[in-house]
CSV table of C-alpha atoms in Angstrom, one decimal:
chain,number,residue,atom,x,y,z
G,20,UNK,CA,5.5,8.7,-9.0
G,21,UNK,CA,4.3,7.4,-5.6
G,22,UNK,CA,2.2,10.5,-5.2
G,23,UNK,CA,0.4,10.1,-8.6
G,24,UNK,CA,-0.3,6.4,-8.0
G,25,UNK,CA,-1.6,6.9,-4.5
G,26,UNK,CA,-3.8,9.7,-5.6
G,27,UNK,CA,-5.3,7.3,-8.2
G,28,UNK,CA,-5.8,4.7,-5.4
G,29,UNK,CA,-7.7,7.3,-3.3
G,30,UNK,CA,-9.9,8.2,-6.3
G,31,UNK,CA,-10.7,4.6,-7.2
G,32,UNK,CA,-11.5,3.7,-3.6
G,33,UNK,CA,-13.6,6.8,-3.0
G,34,UNK,CA,-15.7,6.7,-6.3
G,35,UNK,CA,-16.4,3.0,-6.3
G,36,UNK,CA,-16.5,2.3,-2.6
G,37,UNK,CA,-14.3,-0.7,-3.3
G,38,UNK,CA,-10.5,-1.3,-3.0
G,39,UNK,CA,-8.3,-2.2,-5.9
G,40,UNK,CA,-8.6,-6.0,-5.3
G,41,UNK,CA,-12.4,-5.9,-5.1
G,42,UNK,CA,-12.5,-3.8,-8.2
G,43,UNK,CA,-10.3,-6.3,-10.1
G,44,UNK,CA,-12.7,-9.0,-9.0
G,45,UNK,CA,-15.7,-7.0,-10.1
G,46,UNK,CA,-14.5,-6.0,-13.5
G,47,UNK,CA,-11.9,-8.4,-14.8
G,48,UNK,CA,-12.2,-12.1,-16.1
G,49,UNK,CA,-11.6,-14.8,-13.6
G,50,UNK,CA,-8.3,-16.0,-15.2
G,51,UNK,CA,-6.8,-12.5,-15.3
G,52,UNK,CA,-7.8,-12.0,-11.7
G,53,UNK,CA,-6.0,-15.2,-10.7
G,54,UNK,CA,-2.8,-13.9,-12.4
G,55,UNK,CA,-3.1,-10.5,-10.7
G,56,UNK,CA,-3.7,-12.1,-7.3
G,57,UNK,CA,-0.7,-14.4,-7.6
G,58,UNK,CA,1.5,-11.4,-8.5
G,59,UNK,CA,0.0,-9.4,-5.6
G,60,UNK,CA,0.8,-12.2,-3.2
G,61,UNK,CA,4.4,-12.4,-4.5
G,62,UNK,CA,4.7,-8.7,-3.9
G,63,UNK,CA,3.5,-9.1,-0.3
G,64,UNK,CA,5.9,-12.0,0.3
G,65,UNK,CA,8.8,-10.0,-1.1
G,66,UNK,CA,7.8,-7.1,1.2
G,67,UNK,CA,7.5,-9.4,4.2
G,68,UNK,CA,10.9,-10.8,3.4
G,69,UNK,CA,12.5,-7.4,3.7
G,70,UNK,CA,10.6,-6.3,6.8
G,71,UNK,CA,11.0,-9.5,8.7
G,72,UNK,CA,14.8,-9.7,8.0
G,73,UNK,CA,15.3,-6.0,9.0
G,74,UNK,CA,13.3,-6.5,12.3
G,75,UNK,CA,15.2,-9.8,13.1
G,76,UNK,CA,18.5,-8.2,12.5
G,77,UNK,CA,17.7,-5.2,14.7
G,78,UNK,CA,16.6,-7.5,17.5
G,79,UNK,CA,19.8,-9.4,17.1
G,80,UNK,CA,22.0,-6.4,17.4
G,81,UNK,CA,20.0,-4.7,20.2
G,82,UNK,CA,19.2,-7.6,22.4
G,83,UNK,CA,21.4,-10.5,21.1
G,84,UNK,CA,18.3,-12.5,20.0
G,85,UNK,CA,19.2,-15.2,17.5
G,86,UNK,CA,18.0,-14.5,13.9
G,87,UNK,CA,15.6,-17.4,13.7
G,88,UNK,CA,14.0,-16.5,17.1
G,89,UNK,CA,13.8,-12.9,15.9
G,90,UNK,CA,11.9,-14.0,12.8
G,91,UNK,CA,9.4,-15.9,14.9
G,92,UNK,CA,9.0,-12.9,17.2
G,93,UNK,CA,7.9,-10.8,14.2
G,94,UNK,CA,4.8,-12.8,14.1
G,95,UNK,CA,3.6,-11.0,17.2
G,96,UNK,CA,2.8,-7.8,15.3
G,97,UNK,CA,1.0,-9.9,12.7
G,98,UNK,CA,-1.2,-11.5,15.3
G,99,UNK,CA,-1.9,-8.1,16.9
G,100,UNK,CA,-3.2,-6.8,13.5
G,101,UNK,CA,-5.2,-10.0,12.8
G,102,UNK,CA,-6.9,-9.8,16.1
G,103,UNK,CA,-8.0,-6.2,15.9
G,104,UNK,CA,-7.9,-4.9,12.3
G,105,UNK,CA,-10.9,-5.4,10.0
G,106,UNK,CA,-10.7,-4.2,6.3
G,107,UNK,CA,-14.4,-3.4,6.4
G,108,UNK,CA,-14.3,-2.0,9.9
G,109,UNK,CA,-15.3,1.5,11.0
G,110,UNK,CA,-13.3,4.7,11.4
G,111,UNK,CA,-12.5,4.0,15.1
G,112,UNK,CA,-10.4,0.9,14.3
G,113,UNK,CA,-8.8,2.6,11.3
G,114,UNK,CA,-7.8,5.7,13.4
G,115,UNK,CA,-6.3,3.4,16.1
G,116,UNK,CA,-4.1,1.7,13.5
G,117,UNK,CA,-3.3,5.0,11.8
G,118,UNK,CA,-2.2,6.5,15.2
G,119,UNK,CA,-0.1,3.4,16.1
G,120,UNK,CA,1.7,3.4,12.7
G,121,UNK,CA,2.2,7.2,13.0
G,122,UNK,CA,4.0,6.8,16.3
G,123,UNK,CA,6.3,4.2,14.7
G,124,UNK,CA,6.9,6.4,11.8
G,125,UNK,CA,7.6,9.5,14.0
G,126,UNK,CA,10.1,7.5,16.0
G,127,UNK,CA,11.8,6.5,12.7
G,128,UNK,CA,11.9,10.1,11.6
G,129,UNK,CA,13.4,11.2,14.9
G,130,UNK,CA,16.1,8.5,14.7
G,131,UNK,CA,17.1,9.6,11.1
G,132,UNK,CA,17.0,13.3,12.1
G,133,UNK,CA,19.5,12.5,14.9
G,134,UNK,CA,21.6,10.5,12.5
G,135,UNK,CA,21.8,13.4,10.1
G,136,UNK,CA,23.5,15.5,12.9
G,137,UNK,CA,26.1,12.8,13.5
G,138,UNK,CA,27.4,12.4,9.9
G,139,UNK,CA,29.3,15.0,7.9
G,140,UNK,CA,28.2,15.6,4.3
G,141,UNK,CA,28.5,18.3,1.6
G,142,UNK,CA,25.1,19.9,0.7
G,143,UNK,CA,26.4,20.5,-2.8
G,144,UNK,CA,27.2,16.8,-3.3
G,145,UNK,CA,23.8,15.9,-1.8
G,146,UNK,CA,22.0,18.1,-4.4
G,147,UNK,CA,24.2,16.6,-7.1
G,148,UNK,CA,23.3,13.2,-6.1
G,149,UNK,CA,19.6,13.8,-6.7
G,150,UNK,CA,20.2,14.7,-10.4
G,151,UNK,CA,20.1,11.9,-13.1
G,152,UNK,CA,23.6,10.7,-14.1
G,153,UNK,CA,25.2,7.9,-16.1
G,154,UNK,CA,26.1,6.1,-13.0
G,155,UNK,CA,22.4,5.0,-12.7
G,156,UNK,CA,22.9,2.6,-15.7
G,157,UNK,CA,26.5,1.5,-15.0
G,158,UNK,CA,27.4,-1.6,-13.1
G,159,UNK,CA,24.9,-2.4,-10.4
G,160,UNK,CA,23.6,1.3,-10.4
G,161,UNK,CA,20.3,0.3,-12.4
G,162,UNK,CA,19.8,-2.7,-10.0
G,163,UNK,CA,20.1,-0.6,-6.9
G,164,UNK,CA,18.0,2.1,-8.4
G,165,UNK,CA,15.2,-0.3,-9.0
G,166,UNK,CA,15.6,-1.6,-5.5
G,167,UNK,CA,15.1,1.9,-4.2
G,168,UNK,CA,12.1,2.4,-6.5
G,169,UNK,CA,10.5,-0.9,-5.4
G,170,UNK,CA,11.1,0.1,-1.7
G,171,UNK,CA,9.5,3.5,-2.3
G,172,UNK,CA,6.6,2.7,-4.5
G,173,UNK,CA,5.6,-0.7,-3.0
G,174,UNK,CA,2.9,-2.6,-5.0
G,175,UNK,CA,1.0,-3.7,-1.9
G,176,UNK,CA,0.5,-0.1,-0.8
G,177,UNK,CA,-1.7,0.5,-3.8
G,178,UNK,CA,-4.2,-2.0,-2.5
G,179,UNK,CA,-4.0,-0.5,0.9
G,180,UNK,CA,-4.3,3.1,-0.4
G,181,UNK,CA,-7.5,2.3,-2.2
G,182,UNK,CA,-9.0,0.4,0.8
G,183,UNK,CA,-8.3,2.8,3.7
G,184,UNK,CA,-10.7,5.4,2.2
G,185,UNK,CA,-13.7,3.2,2.6
G,186,UNK,CA,-14.2,3.5,6.3
G,187,UNK,CA,-14.2,7.3,5.9
G,188,UNK,CA,-16.8,7.0,3.1
G,189,UNK,CA,-19.2,4.9,5.1
G,190,UNK,CA,-18.6,7.0,8.2
G,191,UNK,CA,-19.7,10.2,6.3
G,192,UNK,CA,-22.8,8.5,4.8
G,193,UNK,CA,-23.9,7.1,8.2
G,194,UNK,CA,-23.6,10.4,9.9
G,195,UNK,CA,-25.5,12.1,6.9
G,196,UNK,CA,-28.2,9.4,7.2
G,197,UNK,CA,-27.5,8.1,3.7
G,198,UNK,CA,-26.4,4.6,4.7
G,199,UNK,CA,-27.4,2.2,7.4
G,200,UNK,CA,-24.7,-0.4,8.2
G,201,UNK,CA,-25.6,-4.0,8.8
G,202,UNK,CA,-25.9,-5.2,12.3
G,203,UNK,CA,-23.2,-7.8,11.8
G,204,UNK,CA,-19.9,-7.6,9.9
G,205,UNK,CA,-21.2,-8.9,6.5
G,206,UNK,CA,-18.8,-8.9,3.6
G,207,UNK,CA,-21.8,-8.8,1.2
G,208,UNK,CA,-23.1,-5.6,2.8
G,209,UNK,CA,-19.8,-3.9,2.3
G,210,UNK,CA,-19.4,-5.1,-1.3
G,211,UNK,CA,-22.9,-3.8,-2.1
G,212,UNK,CA,-22.3,-0.4,-0.6
G,213,UNK,CA,-21.8,2.5,-3.0
G,214,UNK,CA,-21.0,6.0,-1.5
G,215,UNK,CA,-23.0,9.1,-2.2
G,216,UNK,CA,-21.5,11.9,-4.2
G,217,UNK,CA,-21.1,14.1,-1.1
G,218,UNK,CA,-19.2,11.4,0.7
G,219,UNK,CA,-16.9,10.9,-2.4
G,220,UNK,CA,-16.2,14.6,-2.6
G,221,UNK,CA,-15.4,14.9,1.0
G,222,UNK,CA,-13.2,11.8,1.2
G,223,UNK,CA,-11.3,12.5,-2.0
G,224,UNK,CA,-10.5,16.1,-0.8
G,225,UNK,CA,-9.4,14.9,2.6
G,226,UNK,CA,-7.5,11.8,1.6
G,227,UNK,CA,-5.6,13.4,-1.3
G,228,UNK,CA,-4.6,16.5,0.9
G,229,UNK,CA,-3.5,14.1,3.7
G,230,UNK,CA,-1.6,12.0,1.2
G,231,UNK,CA,0.3,14.7,-0.6
G,232,UNK,CA,1.3,16.3,2.8
G,233,UNK,CA,2.6,13.1,4.2
G,234,UNK,CA,4.5,12.0,1.0
G,235,UNK,CA,6.2,15.4,0.6
G,236,UNK,CA,7.2,15.8,4.2
G,237,UNK,CA,7.6,12.6,6.2
G,238,UNK,CA,8.2,10.1,3.4
G,239,UNK,CA,10.5,12.5,1.5
G,240,UNK,CA,12.5,13.3,4.5
G,241,UNK,CA,13.0,9.7,5.6
G,242,UNK,CA,14.0,8.5,2.1
G,243,UNK,CA,16.5,11.5,1.7
G,244,UNK,CA,17.9,10.9,5.1
G,245,UNK,CA,18.5,7.2,4.5
G,246,UNK,CA,20.4,8.0,1.3
G,247,UNK,CA,22.4,10.9,2.8
G,248,UNK,CA,23.4,8.9,5.9
G,249,UNK,CA,24.4,5.8,3.7
G,250,UNK,CA,26.3,7.9,1.2
G,251,UNK,CA,28.2,9.9,3.9
G,252,UNK,CA,29.0,7.0,6.2
G,253,UNK,CA,29.5,4.1,3.7
G,254,UNK,CA,31.0,5.8,0.6
G,255,UNK,CA,33.8,3.6,-0.8
G,256,UNK,CA,32.9,0.6,1.4
G,257,UNK,CA,32.3,-2.8,-0.4
G,258,UNK,CA,30.0,-5.6,0.6
G,259,UNK,CA,28.1,-3.7,3.3
G,260,UNK,CA,25.0,-5.2,4.9
G,261,UNK,CA,22.9,-4.1,7.8
G,262,UNK,CA,25.3,-5.6,10.2
G,263,UNK,CA,28.4,-3.9,8.7
G,264,UNK,CA,26.5,-0.6,8.5
G,265,UNK,CA,26.0,-0.8,12.2
G,266,UNK,CA,29.6,-1.6,12.8
G,267,UNK,CA,30.9,1.2,10.5
G,268,UNK,CA,28.6,3.8,12.1
G,269,UNK,CA,29.8,2.6,15.6
G,270,UNK,CA,33.5,2.6,14.7
G,271,UNK,CA,33.7,5.7,12.5
G,272,UNK,CA,31.2,7.9,14.3
G,273,UNK,CA,30.0,6.7,17.7
G,274,UNK,CA,28.2,3.9,19.4
G,275,UNK,CA,25.2,6.2,19.8
G,276,UNK,CA,25.0,6.7,16.0
G,277,UNK,CA,25.0,2.9,15.4
G,278,UNK,CA,22.3,2.4,18.0
G,279,UNK,CA,20.1,5.1,16.6
G,280,UNK,CA,20.4,3.4,13.1
G,281,UNK,CA,19.3,0.0,14.6
G,282,UNK,CA,16.4,1.6,16.5
G,283,UNK,CA,15.3,3.3,13.3
G,284,UNK,CA,15.5,-0.1,11.5
G,285,UNK,CA,13.3,-1.7,14.2
G,286,UNK,CA,10.7,1.0,14.2
G,287,UNK,CA,10.5,1.2,10.4
G,288,UNK,CA,10.3,-2.7,10.2
G,289,UNK,CA,7.4,-2.8,12.6
G,290,UNK,CA,5.5,-0.1,11.0
G,291,UNK,CA,6.0,-1.5,7.5
G,292,UNK,CA,5.1,-5.1,8.8
G,293,UNK,CA,1.8,-3.8,10.1
G,294,UNK,CA,1.0,-2.0,6.9
G,295,UNK,CA,1.9,-5.1,4.8
G,296,UNK,CA,-0.3,-7.3,7.0
G,297,UNK,CA,-3.3,-5.0,6.5
G,298,UNK,CA,-2.6,-5.0,2.7
G,299,UNK,CA,-2.4,-8.8,2.6
G,300,UNK,CA,-5.9,-9.0,4.2
G,301,UNK,CA,-7.3,-6.7,1.6
G,302,UNK,CA,-5.7,-8.6,-1.3
G,303,UNK,CA,-6.9,-12.1,-0.1
G,304,UNK,CA,-10.4,-11.0,0.8
G,305,UNK,CA,-10.8,-8.8,-2.2
G,306,UNK,CA,-9.7,-11.2,-4.8
G,307,UNK,CA,-10.8,-14.5,-3.4
G,308,UNK,CA,-13.7,-13.6,-1.1
G,309,UNK,CA,-13.1,-16.8,0.7
G,310,UNK,CA,-16.1,-18.3,2.4
G,311,UNK,CA,-14.1,-18.9,5.7
G,312,UNK,CA,-14.1,-17.2,9.1
G,313,UNK,CA,-12.0,-14.1,8.8
G,314,UNK,CA,-9.4,-15.1,11.4
G,315,UNK,CA,-8.8,-18.5,9.6
G,316,UNK,CA,-8.3,-17.0,6.1
G,317,UNK,CA,-6.1,-14.3,7.4
G,318,UNK,CA,-3.9,-16.7,9.3
G,319,UNK,CA,-3.6,-18.8,6.1
G,320,UNK,CA,-2.4,-16.0,3.9
G,321,UNK,CA,0.0,-14.8,6.7
G,322,UNK,CA,1.5,-18.3,7.1
G,323,UNK,CA,2.0,-18.4,3.3
G,324,UNK,CA,3.8,-15.1,3.3
G,325,UNK,CA,6.1,-15.6,6.3
G,326,UNK,CA,7.3,-19.1,5.5
G,327,UNK,CA,9.9,-18.0,2.9
G,328,UNK,CA,11.3,-15.7,5.6
G,329,UNK,CA,11.9,-18.6,8.0
G,330,UNK,CA,13.3,-20.8,5.3
G,331,UNK,CA,15.8,-18.0,4.2
G,332,UNK,CA,17.1,-17.4,7.7
G,333,UNK,CA,17.5,-21.1,8.4
G,334,UNK,CA,19.3,-21.7,5.2
G,335,UNK,CA,21.5,-18.7,4.8
G,336,UNK,CA,21.8,-17.3,8.3
G,337,UNK,CA,23.5,-13.9,8.3
G,338,UNK,CA,25.3,-14.4,4.9
G,339,UNK,CA,23.1,-13.6,2.0
G,340,UNK,CA,20.6,-11.5,3.9
G,341,UNK,CA,21.8,-8.3,2.3
G,342,UNK,CA,21.4,-9.8,-1.2
G,343,UNK,CA,18.0,-11.1,-0.3
G,344,UNK,CA,17.0,-7.7,0.9
G,345,UNK,CA,18.0,-6.0,-2.3
G,346,UNK,CA,16.6,-8.7,-4.5
G,347,UNK,CA,13.2,-8.4,-2.7
G,348,UNK,CA,13.0,-4.8,-3.5
G,349,UNK,CA,13.9,-5.4,-7.2
G,350,UNK,CA,11.1,-8.0,-7.3
G,351,UNK,CA,8.8,-5.3,-6.1
G,352,UNK,CA,9.9,-2.9,-8.9
G,353,UNK,CA,9.5,-5.7,-11.5
G,354,UNK,CA,5.9,-6.4,-10.2
G,355,UNK,CA,4.9,-2.7,-10.0
G,356,UNK,CA,3.8,-2.4,-13.7
G,357,UNK,CA,1.5,-5.4,-13.3
G,358,UNK,CA,-0.2,-4.0,-10.2
G,359,UNK,CA,-0.4,-0.4,-11.4
G,360,UNK,CA,-1.8,-1.2,-14.9
G,361,UNK,CA,-5.2,-2.2,-13.6
G,362,UNK,CA,-5.3,0.8,-11.4
G,363,UNK,CA,-4.6,3.2,-14.3
G,364,UNK,CA,-7.1,1.4,-16.5
G,365,UNK,CA,-9.9,1.5,-14.0
G,366,UNK,CA,-9.4,5.1,-12.9
G,367,UNK,CA,-9.4,6.2,-16.6
G,368,UNK,CA,-12.6,4.2,-17.3
G,369,UNK,CA,-15.8,6.4,-17.6
G,370,UNK,CA,-17.9,3.3,-17.0
G,371,UNK,CA,-16.2,2.4,-13.7
G,372,UNK,CA,-15.5,5.9,-12.4
G,373,UNK,CA,-19.0,7.3,-12.4
G,374,UNK,CA,-21.6,8.1,-9.8
G,375,UNK,CA,-25.4,7.8,-10.4
G,376,UNK,CA,-27.5,11.0,-10.0
G,377,UNK,CA,-31.2,11.6,-9.8
G,378,UNK,CA,-33.1,13.7,-12.2
G,379,UNK,CA,-32.1,17.0,-10.4
G,380,UNK,CA,-28.4,16.0,-10.8
G,381,UNK,CA,-28.1,15.4,-7.1
G,382,UNK,CA,-26.4,12.4,-5.7
G,383,UNK,CA,-28.8,9.4,-4.9
G,384,UNK,CA,-28.7,8.0,-1.5
G,385,UNK,CA,-26.1,5.3,-1.0
G,386,UNK,CA,-27.0,1.7,-2.0
G,387,UNK,CA,-27.6,0.6,1.6
G,388,UNK,CA,-30.7,2.8,2.1
G,389,UNK,CA,-31.8,2.1,-1.6
G,390,UNK,CA,-32.0,-1.6,-0.9
G,391,UNK,CA,-34.1,-0.9,2.2
G,392,UNK,CA,-36.4,1.3,0.2
G,393,UNK,CA,-36.8,-1.4,-2.5
G,394,UNK,CA,-37.8,-4.0,0.3
G,395,UNK,CA,-40.4,-1.6,1.5
G,396,UNK,CA,-41.8,-1.2,-2.1
G,397,UNK,CA,-41.9,-4.9,-2.5
G,398,UNK,CA,-44.0,-5.3,0.7
G,399,UNK,CA,-46.3,-2.4,-0.3
G,400,UNK,CA,-46.9,-3.7,-3.7
G,401,UNK,CA,-48.3,-6.9,-2.1
G,402,UNK,CA,-50.8,-4.6,-0.4
G,403,UNK,CA,-51.9,-2.9,-3.6
G,404,UNK,CA,-49.8,0.3,-3.1
G,405,UNK,CA,-46.6,1.6,-4.6
G,406,UNK,CA,-43.7,3.8,-3.4
G,407,UNK,CA,-41.4,5.4,-5.8
G,408,UNK,CA,-37.6,6.0,-5.3
G,409,UNK,CA,-38.0,9.2,-7.1
G,410,UNK,CA,-38.5,12.3,-4.9
G,411,UNK,CA,-41.2,13.7,-7.2
G,412,UNK,CA,-43.1,10.5,-7.6
G,413,UNK,CA,-42.4,10.3,-11.3
G,414,UNK,CA,-42.2,7.0,-13.1
G,415,UNK,CA,-39.4,4.7,-12.2
G,416,UNK,CA,-38.3,4.1,-15.9
G,417,UNK,CA,-36.5,7.4,-16.1
G,418,UNK,CA,-33.1,7.1,-17.8
G,419,UNK,CA,-30.3,7.1,-15.3
G,420,UNK,CA,-27.8,9.9,-15.3
G,421,UNK,CA,-24.2,9.7,-14.1
G,422,UNK,CA,-21.4,12.1,-13.1
G,423,UNK,CA,-18.1,11.2,-14.8
G,424,UNK,CA,-15.3,11.2,-12.2
G,425,UNK,CA,-12.6,9.4,-14.3
G,426,UNK,CA,-9.1,10.8,-14.8
G,427,UNK,CA,-8.6,13.9,-16.8
G,428,UNK,CA,-6.6,13.8,-20.0
G,429,UNK,CA,-3.5,15.2,-18.2
G,430,UNK,CA,-3.7,12.7,-15.4
G,431,UNK,CA,-4.0,9.8,-17.9
G,432,UNK,CA,-0.9,11.1,-19.7
G,433,UNK,CA,1.1,11.4,-16.5
G,434,UNK,CA,0.0,8.0,-15.3
G,435,UNK,CA,0.9,6.3,-18.6
G,436,UNK,CA,4.3,8.1,-18.7
G,437,UNK,CA,5.1,6.9,-15.2
G,438,UNK,CA,4.0,3.3,-16.1
G,439,UNK,CA,6.1,3.4,-19.2
G,440,UNK,CA,9.2,4.8,-17.3
G,441,UNK,CA,9.0,2.0,-14.7
G,442,UNK,CA,8.4,-0.7,-17.3
G,443,UNK,CA,11.3,0.6,-19.4
G,444,UNK,CA,13.8,0.5,-16.5
G,445,UNK,CA,12.6,-3.0,-15.6
G,446,UNK,CA,13.0,-4.2,-19.2
G,447,UNK,CA,16.4,-2.6,-19.4
G,448,UNK,CA,17.5,-4.5,-16.3
G,449,UNK,CA,16.2,-7.8,-17.6
G,450,UNK,CA,18.0,-7.3,-20.9
G,451,UNK,CA,21.3,-6.4,-19.0
G,452,UNK,CA,21.0,-9.6,-17.0
G,453,UNK,CA,20.3,-11.6,-20.1
G,454,UNK,CA,23.5,-10.1,-21.7
G,455,UNK,CA,25.5,-11.2,-18.8
G,456,UNK,CA,26.3,-7.6,-17.6
G,457,UNK,CA,27.3,-7.1,-13.9
G,458,UNK,CA,24.4,-6.8,-11.7
G,459,UNK,CA,24.1,-7.4,-7.9
G,460,UNK,CA,22.2,-10.5,-6.7
């Protein structure tokens, strides 16, 4: 599911040159955009809640830092991102952040790889656990399943996935001489940019290959390792939270196993927090297009997102943190259909997912250079001459031709089935809660 949705994100960002939030603002009514934006911000707040709590707990266990101080310290990584990252920046900044997050993810992978060697488990039981069973819909099974789904296919990552391809598009067109970037970081310049067909094909091939490899290697391994370690070490235990998981690993295995788990928690929390901050910037700037200095608007959205985390720690302390973690992930699963529906709709739209061609069915130059050419034409017309955008000098009123790059019928069917599956699980959970069945909160 995550692979399909992320592929759609890469396709949308590559073909349109805009991220998911910018596309929503471009193609949807204002009222609908307000609703989608609010849901996106709720998803970011829910994600922040989990990452901040996890990081604060790891700091508390490792260094004895009080939870409230740990939450405040998590703002440091946010400020680091706000100072250096720009959603419309070039490939250099993007590569720096990719490298930094990759280091944190690698450290997380190493920690869980070590953890797998410290626990005993039956490969047969592990394989059995990956198969569907009735336990999924019994008791709190569905609730926990949706929590895992929300933690795996996070709604905010769809905005990020559609936005990270843009620097690669512009970088390709600039190198090919198809696009000249503005001298200053102008949002309007980036919104008006449309990539060339060559840039689109290159970016989609590179991004989708990179995406599939990372999802089916690193992401798959980490998610499986988490489930295996938890199942092997905590089976039969009741009321476990992150603190008790550390205690159980330390007492039943070794202190080393407990410390490795906490370090993995810290590394994953930091990497996820940085990614969430980057997504929050794209959501706020894409939907609202605030006429404020970038640093100011980013600090505002960040303050809104982190306030609930501070309140929760002040009110509940250690107790209730585990319930809050699970609930935040379920909220992400409940919001996923509302975020993924616009993505599926736009990538299946032939009107949105198309690239303008010239009469020889070659890609036109990107919009940046076309605008410059139009300015030259306007100046020359004042002097009694005319320059045509057409290579052959033909009349300018030739009918435009487009290349359709929307989803195939098979991709549309798969996307809709995934959306329906997630929506059905969410609906079943809500019905179960309404009927008073046992669920975990």
